[in-house]
Amino acid sequence: DIQMTQSPSTLSASVGDRVTITCRASQTISNWLAWYQQKPGKAPKLLIYEASTLESGVPLRFSGSGYGTEFTLTISSLQPDDFATYYCQQYSTYITFGQGTNLEIK
Amino acid sequence: QITLKESGPTLLKPTQTLTLTCTLSGFSLRTSGVGVGWIRQPPGKALEWLALIYWSGDNRSTPSLKTKIIITKDTSRNRVVLTMTYVDPVDTATYFCAHIRRYYDPFRGEYLPLVDHWGQGTLVTVSS
């Protein structure tokens, strides 16, 4: 199984901050990586796929990068609506999710 | 507009069988390339993929639960069903079904599944 490890588990930040979340795969997954945003009591929402492609309708302040085993999600200027939990997910072999990063207000 | 809606029991006893139905709208299981998957999330924990099935009937399950879960489709009713046997309290979770978009990997010559649209989820509690 491919394991996905996210860091940090919790991230405290303020509106306007630039934040980065890291995701590491236990083996190479090329660029078959997606990022999701989940708010309490809601289903996840797809933000980015193929490591760096923005899903339609997702604000441009979200960006993704990486290849192989190391990936990042960056939010260039945090907005109040962005405080949520973020998950990375590989879909190279089956599907596995990271453990999540809780982005909270500082 | 793609929508999915999960339905099924909210409370089960250990060893019982869980059957969840995902009703699809805005897309059809008759369409080539279409896929639907199931993902669950225990309270306060991370997401776990369970299984997926394509329009063709081809299906995959997470290896750790392969002997416990079955995924099937009812094309005429545009529904996907997840069956999980011998449930345990650790199976308490919100169960989501989701639409899958396929991407072709030319290096391996195979299609890969991207989860793009999710249902609202349904909470299933297993308790004696």
Short mmCIF file of C-alpha atoms in Angstrom, two decimals:
data_model
loop_
_atom_site.label_atom_id
_atom_site.label_comp_id
_atom_site.label_asym_id
_atom_site.label_seq_id
_atom_site.Cartn_x
_atom_site.Cartn_y
_atom_site.Cartn_z
CA ASP A 1 0.00 0.00 0.00
CA ILE A 2 1.11 3.56 -0.67
CA GLN A 3 1.12 5.62 2.53
CA MET A 4 0.57 9.37 2.44
CA THR A 5 2.01 11.53 5.20
CA GLN A 6 0.98 15.15 5.63
CA SER A 7 2.68 17.84 7.67
CA PRO A 8 1.92 19.66 9.76
CA SER A 9 -1.12 18.02 11.37
CA THR A 10 -2.28 21.41 12.60
CA LEU A 11 -1.41 24.82 11.21
CA SER A 12 -2.34 28.10 12.89
CA ALA A 13 -2.41 31.15 10.64
CA SER A 14 -4.04 34.52 10.14
CA VAL A 15 -6.07 36.02 7.31
CA GLY A 16 -3.69 37.22 4.64
CA ASP A 17 -0.92 34.75 5.51
CA ARG A 18 0.76 32.53 2.95
CA VAL A 19 0.64 28.91 4.06
CA THR A 20 2.10 25.67 2.76
CA ILE A 21 1.09 22.09 3.52
CA THR A 22 3.37 19.21 2.62
CA CYS A 23 2.45 15.69 1.57
CA ARG A 24 4.88 12.81 1.16
CA ALA A 25 4.18 9.49 -0.56
CA SER A 26 5.86 6.27 0.60
CA GLN A 27 6.74 5.49 -3.04
CA THR A 28 6.71 7.41 -6.26
CA ILE A 29 3.28 8.35 -7.60
CA SER A 30 4.36 10.53 -10.54
CA ASN A 31 1.93 13.48 -10.40
CA TRP A 32 -1.16 11.46 -9.52
CA LEU A 33 -1.98 13.53 -6.48
CA ALA A 34 -5.07 15.49 -5.49
CA TRP A 35 -5.86 17.95 -2.72
CA TYR A 36 -9.24 18.32 -1.01
CA GLN A 37 -10.72 20.83 1.40
CA GLN A 38 -13.20 19.66 4.02
CA LYS A 39 -15.26 21.76 6.39
CA PRO A 40 -16.96 20.34 9.51
CA GLY A 41 -20.00 18.24 8.70
CA LYS A 42 -19.46 18.57 4.95
CA ALA A 43 -18.11 16.41 2.17
CA PRO A 44 -14.60 17.10 0.87
CA LYS A 45 -14.23 19.41 -2.11
CA LEU A 46 -11.68 18.80 -4.85
CA LEU A 47 -9.20 21.66 -5.17
CA ILE A 48 -6.28 20.37 -7.21
CA TYR A 49 -5.52 17.26 -9.26
CA GLU A 50 -2.49 15.97 -11.14
CA ALA A 51 -0.50 17.71 -8.40
CA SER A 52 -0.85 21.19 -9.86
CA THR A 53 -4.04 21.51 -11.93
CA LEU A 54 -6.67 23.71 -10.36
CA GLU A 55 -10.19 22.30 -10.44
CA SER A 56 -12.71 24.55 -12.18
CA GLY A 57 -14.08 27.24 -9.90
CA VAL A 58 -11.32 27.01 -7.29
CA PRO A 59 -9.76 30.39 -6.43
CA LEU A 60 -6.34 31.17 -7.89
CA ARG A 61 -4.84 31.68 -4.44
CA PHE A 62 -4.65 27.87 -4.23
CA SER A 63 -1.73 26.19 -5.97
CA GLY A 64 -0.05 22.81 -5.91
CA SER A 65 3.34 21.50 -6.87
CA GLY A 66 5.51 18.44 -6.68
CA TYR A 67 6.34 15.19 -8.43
CA GLY A 68 7.33 11.72 -7.40
CA THR A 69 7.06 11.58 -3.62
CA GLU A 70 7.03 15.20 -2.38
CA PHE A 71 4.11 17.57 -2.88
CA THR A 72 2.89 20.89 -1.53
CA LEU A 73 -0.34 22.82 -1.37
CA THR A 74 0.05 26.58 -1.02
CA ILE A 75 -2.57 29.19 -0.24
CA SER A 76 -1.09 32.54 -1.20
CA SER A 77 -3.25 34.80 0.96
CA LEU A 78 -5.56 33.14 3.44
CA GLN A 79 -9.20 34.14 3.38
CA PRO A 80 -11.72 33.51 6.19
CA ASP A 81 -13.38 30.79 4.10
CA ASP A 82 -10.11 28.82 3.85
CA PHE A 83 -9.99 27.67 7.47
CA ALA A 84 -10.73 23.97 7.12
CA THR A 85 -9.05 20.57 7.00
CA TYR A 86 -7.01 19.69 3.92
CA TYR A 87 -6.27 16.20 2.65
CA CYS A 88 -3.88 14.97 0.03
CA GLN A 89 -4.76 11.82 -1.87
CA GLN A 90 -2.83 9.61 -4.27
CA TYR A 91 -4.61 7.83 -7.10
CA SER A 92 -1.61 6.18 -8.72
CA THR A 93 -2.31 2.80 -7.13
CA TYR A 94 -5.80 2.41 -5.68
CA ILE A 95 -6.63 5.48 -3.57
CA THR A 96 -5.13 6.55 -0.27
CA PHE A 97 -5.52 9.75 1.71
CA GLY A 98 -3.18 11.57 4.01
CA GLN A 99 -4.17 12.03 7.63
CA GLY A 100 -5.25 15.63 7.11
CA THR A 101 -4.02 19.09 8.07
CA ASN A 102 -6.28 21.23 10.22
CA LEU A 103 -5.82 24.87 9.22
CA GLU A 104 -7.03 26.98 12.11
CA ILE A 105 -7.26 30.66 12.89
CA LYS A 106 -4.35 31.98 14.96
CA GLN B 1 -25.24 18.86 -12.48
CA ILE B 2 -23.65 15.79 -10.90
CA THR B 3 -25.15 14.83 -7.55
CA LEU B 4 -24.96 11.69 -5.45
CA LYS B 5 -27.01 10.73 -2.43
CA GLU B 6 -26.29 7.99 0.07
CA SER B 7 -29.01 6.05 1.87
CA GLY B 8 -29.11 3.18 4.29
CA PRO B 9 -29.35 2.27 7.97
CA THR B 10 -28.04 4.64 10.60
CA LEU B 11 -27.59 2.06 13.36
CA LEU B 12 -26.37 -1.53 13.20
CA LYS B 13 -25.33 -4.17 15.71
CA PRO B 14 -21.95 -5.92 15.50
CA THR B 15 -21.82 -8.85 13.03
CA GLN B 16 -24.72 -7.49 10.99
CA THR B 17 -24.43 -6.66 7.29
CA LEU B 18 -24.40 -3.05 6.14
CA THR B 19 -25.98 -2.20 2.80
CA LEU B 20 -25.64 1.35 1.51
CA THR B 21 -27.12 2.72 -1.69
CA CYS B 22 -25.78 5.61 -3.72
CA THR B 23 -28.36 7.19 -6.04
CA LEU B 24 -26.86 9.08 -8.94
CA SER B 25 -28.15 12.15 -10.71
CA GLY B 26 -26.75 14.19 -13.56
CA PHE B 27 -24.78 11.28 -15.00
CA SER B 28 -25.43 7.70 -16.00
CA LEU B 29 -23.79 4.38 -15.28
CA ARG B 30 -24.46 3.55 -18.93
CA THR B 31 -21.91 6.14 -20.03
CA SER B 32 -18.47 4.88 -20.96
CA GLY B 33 -15.82 5.96 -18.50
CA VAL B 34 -18.16 6.64 -15.58
CA GLY B 35 -17.10 5.44 -12.14
CA VAL B 36 -18.46 5.63 -8.60
CA GLY B 37 -16.60 5.03 -5.39
CA TRP B 38 -17.18 4.74 -1.65
CA ILE B 39 -15.09 6.49 1.00
CA ARG B 40 -15.64 6.55 4.75
CA GLN B 41 -14.57 8.76 7.60
CA PRO B 42 -14.73 7.70 11.26
CA PRO B 43 -15.71 10.56 13.59
CA GLY B 44 -12.82 12.98 13.93
CA LYS B 45 -10.54 10.88 11.74
CA ALA B 46 -9.18 10.79 8.22
CA LEU B 47 -10.77 9.62 5.00
CA GLU B 48 -10.46 5.99 3.91
CA TRP B 49 -11.22 4.78 0.39
CA LEU B 50 -13.23 1.55 0.31
CA ALA B 51 -14.15 0.56 -3.23
CA LEU B 52 -15.01 1.74 -6.72
CA ILE B 53 -16.87 0.43 -9.73
CA TYR B 54 -16.92 1.52 -13.36
CA TRP B 55 -19.68 1.55 -15.97
CA SER B 56 -18.14 -1.64 -17.37
CA GLY B 57 -18.51 -3.52 -14.09
CA ASP B 58 -14.77 -3.47 -13.42
CA ASN B 59 -14.30 -2.87 -9.70
CA ARG B 60 -11.60 -2.45 -7.09
CA SER B 61 -11.59 -2.66 -3.28
CA THR B 62 -9.07 -1.55 -0.72
CA PRO B 63 -6.88 -4.59 0.01
CA SER B 64 -7.39 -4.49 3.78
CA LEU B 65 -11.17 -4.87 3.43
CA LYS B 66 -11.32 -6.95 0.27
CA THR B 67 -12.99 -9.94 1.94
CA LYS B 68 -15.48 -7.77 3.83
CA ILE B 69 -16.94 -5.49 1.18
CA ILE B 70 -18.71 -5.89 -2.13
CA ILE B 71 -19.57 -3.13 -4.56
CA THR B 72 -22.23 -3.60 -7.21
CA LYS B 73 -24.18 -1.43 -9.63
CA ASP B 74 -27.78 -1.31 -10.77
CA THR B 75 -27.59 0.38 -14.14
CA SER B 76 -31.33 0.40 -14.72
CA ARG B 77 -31.88 2.38 -11.51
CA ASN B 78 -28.61 4.33 -11.80
CA ARG B 79 -27.47 3.25 -8.36
CA VAL B 80 -24.37 1.78 -6.76
CA VAL B 81 -24.56 -0.45 -3.70
CA LEU B 82 -21.92 -1.11 -1.07
CA THR B 83 -22.28 -4.19 1.09
CA MET B 84 -20.13 -4.69 4.16
CA THR B 85 -20.35 -7.91 6.15
CA TYR B 86 -19.71 -8.56 9.84
CA VAL B 87 -19.61 -4.93 10.87
CA ASP B 88 -17.79 -3.94 14.03
CA PRO B 89 -17.82 -0.74 16.12
CA VAL B 90 -14.65 0.33 14.26
CA ASP B 91 -16.81 0.56 11.13
CA THR B 92 -18.70 3.48 12.67
CA ALA B 93 -18.19 6.30 10.20
CA THR B 94 -19.71 8.70 7.73
CA TYR B 95 -19.89 6.90 4.42
CA PHE B 96 -19.58 8.97 1.25
CA CYS B 97 -20.16 7.93 -2.31
CA ALA B 98 -18.45 9.89 -5.03
CA HIS B 99 -18.21 10.33 -8.78
CA ILE B 100 -14.94 9.23 -10.33
CA ARG B 101 -13.26 10.85 -13.29
CA ARG B 102 -10.74 8.68 -15.09
CA TYR B 103 -7.31 9.80 -16.23
CA TYR B 104 -5.14 7.87 -18.63
CA ASP B 105 -1.55 7.15 -17.63
CA PRO B 106 0.30 6.60 -20.94
CA PHE B 107 3.37 5.18 -19.22
CA ARG B 108 1.45 2.33 -17.65
CA GLY B 109 -1.31 2.15 -20.22
CA GLU B 110 -4.06 2.26 -17.65
CA TYR B 111 -6.78 4.55 -16.36
CA LEU B 112 -6.52 6.09 -12.90
CA PRO B 113 -9.44 7.22 -10.72
CA LEU B 114 -9.85 10.80 -9.55
CA VAL B 115 -12.64 11.44 -7.03
CA ASP B 116 -14.25 14.73 -8.02
CA HIS B 117 -17.86 15.05 -6.84
CA TRP B 118 -19.00 13.77 -3.44
CA GLY B 119 -22.34 12.95 -1.89
CA GLN B 120 -23.27 14.56 1.41
CA GLY B 121 -22.46 11.39 3.35
CA THR B 122 -24.45 9.25 5.76
CA LEU B 123 -23.44 8.44 9.33
CA VAL B 124 -23.53 4.76 10.22
CA THR B 125 -23.11 3.75 13.85
CA VAL B 126 -22.25 0.20 14.89
CA SER B 127 -23.06 -0.50 18.52
CA SER B 128 -24.50 -3.29 20.60
#
